[in-house]
Short mmCIF file of C-alpha atoms in Angstrom, two decimals:
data_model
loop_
_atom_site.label_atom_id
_atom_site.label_comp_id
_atom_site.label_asym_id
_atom_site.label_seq_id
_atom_site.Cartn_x
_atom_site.Cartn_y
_atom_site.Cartn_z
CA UNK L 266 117.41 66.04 28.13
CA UNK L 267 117.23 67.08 24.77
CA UNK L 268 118.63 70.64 25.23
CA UNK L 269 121.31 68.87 27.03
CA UNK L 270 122.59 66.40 24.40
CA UNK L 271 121.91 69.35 21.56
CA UNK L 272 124.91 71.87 24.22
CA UNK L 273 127.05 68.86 24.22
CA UNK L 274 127.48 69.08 20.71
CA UNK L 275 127.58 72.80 20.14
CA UNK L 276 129.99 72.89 23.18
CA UNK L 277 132.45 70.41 21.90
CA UNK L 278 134.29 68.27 19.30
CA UNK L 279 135.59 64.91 20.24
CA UNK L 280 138.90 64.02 18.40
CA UNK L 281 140.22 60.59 18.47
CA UNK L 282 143.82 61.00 17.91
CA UNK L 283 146.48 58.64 17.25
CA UNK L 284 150.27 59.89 16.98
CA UNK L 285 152.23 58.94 13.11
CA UNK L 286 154.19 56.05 13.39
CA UNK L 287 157.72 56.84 15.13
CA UNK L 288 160.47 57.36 12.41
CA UNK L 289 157.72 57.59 9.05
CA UNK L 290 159.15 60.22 7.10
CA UNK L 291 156.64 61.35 3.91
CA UNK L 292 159.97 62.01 1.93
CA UNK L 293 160.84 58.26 2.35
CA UNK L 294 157.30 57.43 0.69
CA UNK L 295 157.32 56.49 -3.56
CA UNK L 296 153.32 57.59 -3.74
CA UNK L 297 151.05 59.02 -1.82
CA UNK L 298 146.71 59.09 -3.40
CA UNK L 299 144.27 60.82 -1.25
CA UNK L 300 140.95 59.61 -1.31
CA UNK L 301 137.92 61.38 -0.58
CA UNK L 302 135.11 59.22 0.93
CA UNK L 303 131.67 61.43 0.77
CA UNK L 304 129.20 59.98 3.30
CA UNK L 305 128.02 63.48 4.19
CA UNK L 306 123.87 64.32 3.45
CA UNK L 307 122.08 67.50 3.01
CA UNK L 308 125.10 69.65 1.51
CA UNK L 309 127.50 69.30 4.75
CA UNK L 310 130.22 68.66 3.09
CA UNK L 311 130.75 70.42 -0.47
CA UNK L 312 134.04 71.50 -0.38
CA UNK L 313 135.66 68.13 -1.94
CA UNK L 314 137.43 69.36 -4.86
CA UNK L 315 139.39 71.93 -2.28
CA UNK L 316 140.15 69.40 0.03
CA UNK L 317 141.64 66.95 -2.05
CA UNK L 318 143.67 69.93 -4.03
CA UNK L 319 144.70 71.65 -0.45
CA UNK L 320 145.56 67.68 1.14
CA UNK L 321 147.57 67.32 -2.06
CA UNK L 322 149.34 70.32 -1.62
CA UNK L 323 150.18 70.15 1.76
CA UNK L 324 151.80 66.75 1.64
CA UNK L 325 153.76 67.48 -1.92
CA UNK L 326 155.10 70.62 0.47
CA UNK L 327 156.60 68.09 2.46
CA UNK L 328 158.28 66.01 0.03
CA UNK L 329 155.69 62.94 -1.05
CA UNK L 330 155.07 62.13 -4.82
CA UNK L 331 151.05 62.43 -5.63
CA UNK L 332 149.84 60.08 -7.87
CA UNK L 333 145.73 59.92 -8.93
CA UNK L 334 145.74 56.21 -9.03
CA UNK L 335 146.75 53.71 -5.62
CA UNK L 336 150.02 51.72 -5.97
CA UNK L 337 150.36 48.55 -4.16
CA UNK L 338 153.78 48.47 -3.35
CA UNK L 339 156.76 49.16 -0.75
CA UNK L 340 156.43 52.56 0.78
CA UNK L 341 153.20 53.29 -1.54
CA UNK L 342 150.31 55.11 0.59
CA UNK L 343 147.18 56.24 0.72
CA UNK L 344 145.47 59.54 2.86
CA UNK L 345 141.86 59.35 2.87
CA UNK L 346 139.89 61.11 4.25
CA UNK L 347 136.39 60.56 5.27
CA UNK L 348 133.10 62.63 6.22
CA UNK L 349 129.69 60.70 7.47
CA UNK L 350 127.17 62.99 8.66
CA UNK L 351 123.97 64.76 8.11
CA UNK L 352 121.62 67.45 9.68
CA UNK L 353 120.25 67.29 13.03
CA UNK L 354 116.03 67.23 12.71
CA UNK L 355 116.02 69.51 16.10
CA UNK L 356 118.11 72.44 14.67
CA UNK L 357 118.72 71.70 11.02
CA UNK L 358 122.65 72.32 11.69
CA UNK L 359 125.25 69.41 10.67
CA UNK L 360 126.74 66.20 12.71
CA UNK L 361 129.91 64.51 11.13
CA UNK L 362 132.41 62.44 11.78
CA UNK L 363 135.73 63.16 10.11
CA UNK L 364 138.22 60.20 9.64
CA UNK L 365 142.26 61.25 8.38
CA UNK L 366 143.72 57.80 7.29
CA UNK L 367 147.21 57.11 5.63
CA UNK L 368 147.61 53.82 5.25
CA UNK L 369 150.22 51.43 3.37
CA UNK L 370 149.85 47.47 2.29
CA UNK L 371 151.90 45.21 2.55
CA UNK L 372 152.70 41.67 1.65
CA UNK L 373 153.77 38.77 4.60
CA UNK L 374 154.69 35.52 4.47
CA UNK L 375 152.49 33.64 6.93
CA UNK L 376 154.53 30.52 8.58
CA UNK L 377 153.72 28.38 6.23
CA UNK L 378 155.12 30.61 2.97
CA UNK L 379 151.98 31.90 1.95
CA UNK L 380 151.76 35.61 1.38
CA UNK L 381 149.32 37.37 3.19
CA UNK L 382 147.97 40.65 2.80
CA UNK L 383 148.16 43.18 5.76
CA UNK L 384 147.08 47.03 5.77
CA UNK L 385 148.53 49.35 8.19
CA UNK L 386 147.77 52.61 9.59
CA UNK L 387 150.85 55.22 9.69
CA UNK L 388 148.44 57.49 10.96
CA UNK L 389 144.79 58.21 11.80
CA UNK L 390 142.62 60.67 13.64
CA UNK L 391 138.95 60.97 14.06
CA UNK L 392 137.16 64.24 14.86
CA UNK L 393 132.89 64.34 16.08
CA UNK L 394 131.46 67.67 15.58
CA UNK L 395 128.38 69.21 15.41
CA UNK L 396 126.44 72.69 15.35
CA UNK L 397 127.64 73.88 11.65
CA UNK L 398 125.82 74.62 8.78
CA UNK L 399 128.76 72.97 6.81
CA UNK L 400 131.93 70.99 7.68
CA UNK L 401 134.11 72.29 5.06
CA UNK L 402 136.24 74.52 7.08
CA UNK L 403 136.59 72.22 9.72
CA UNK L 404 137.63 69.43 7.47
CA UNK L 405 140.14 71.72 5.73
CA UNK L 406 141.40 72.34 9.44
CA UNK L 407 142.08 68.83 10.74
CA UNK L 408 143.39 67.88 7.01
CA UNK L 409 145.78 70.83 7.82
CA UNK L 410 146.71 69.43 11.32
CA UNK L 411 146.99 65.84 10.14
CA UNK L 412 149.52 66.53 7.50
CA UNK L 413 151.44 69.07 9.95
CA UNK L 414 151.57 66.19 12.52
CA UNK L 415 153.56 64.00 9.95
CA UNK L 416 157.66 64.24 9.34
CA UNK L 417 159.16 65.75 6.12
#
């Protein structure tokens, strides 16, 4: 049994995927910060600084404003991007998930005039994997295919 589970996750990753919102446009944002959430143990993630720096990149490529601190207001965003994992105690190799968020707030008026606060997801995805000494190029991957997914 144990052999088993251990091929299932050198055999596979197991995305969650979510299509962006229809008609979001990155150019139509006013900021975009990307978070980095480190929940990663035992060195399976280290490559932080290059993922925030390459996530950056990519999404200034297609037209959004970075800024290093989160705005709360219209058509302000945030990507963040998320690693838990650690090593497996069988083969000493690294389990993670990886979470791509880009989320906005906004402000409603519930129906009695009070404004209430709602978050909303323009886009997420949500990637298992397993069997690597390090997630870093993996992570740089589905960054790269998260941002690619989303309209200049």
């Amino acid at each position: 049994m144990r052999i088993a589970m251990i091929l299932v996750f050198y055999l596979f990753a197991f995305p969650c995927l979510a299509n962006p919102s229809p008609g979001f446009k990155l150019s139509s944002t006013t900021s975009v910060k990307v978070k980095l959430n480190d929940d990663a143990k035992d060195g399976c993630w280290t490559n932080l600084r290059e993922t925030r720096e390459y996530a950056e990149e990519k999404l200034r490529s297609k037209g959004a404003n970075i800024v290093p601190e989160r705005r709360y207001g219209n058509h302000d965003y945030q990507l963040t991007v998320s690693v838990v994992g650690g090593r497996l105690n069988v083969n000493n190799k690294c389990i993670a998930n990886i979470t791509l968020e880009l989320v906005t707030m906004v402000v409603l008026k519930n129906s009695s005039g009070d404004d209430i606060t709602h978050f909303a997801d323009v886009h997420q995805n949500e990637h298992l994997i397993a069997g690597y000494n390090k997630v870093n190029n993996s992570v740089l991957d589905y960054v790269k295919v998260f941002i690619d997914e989303l309209e200049r």
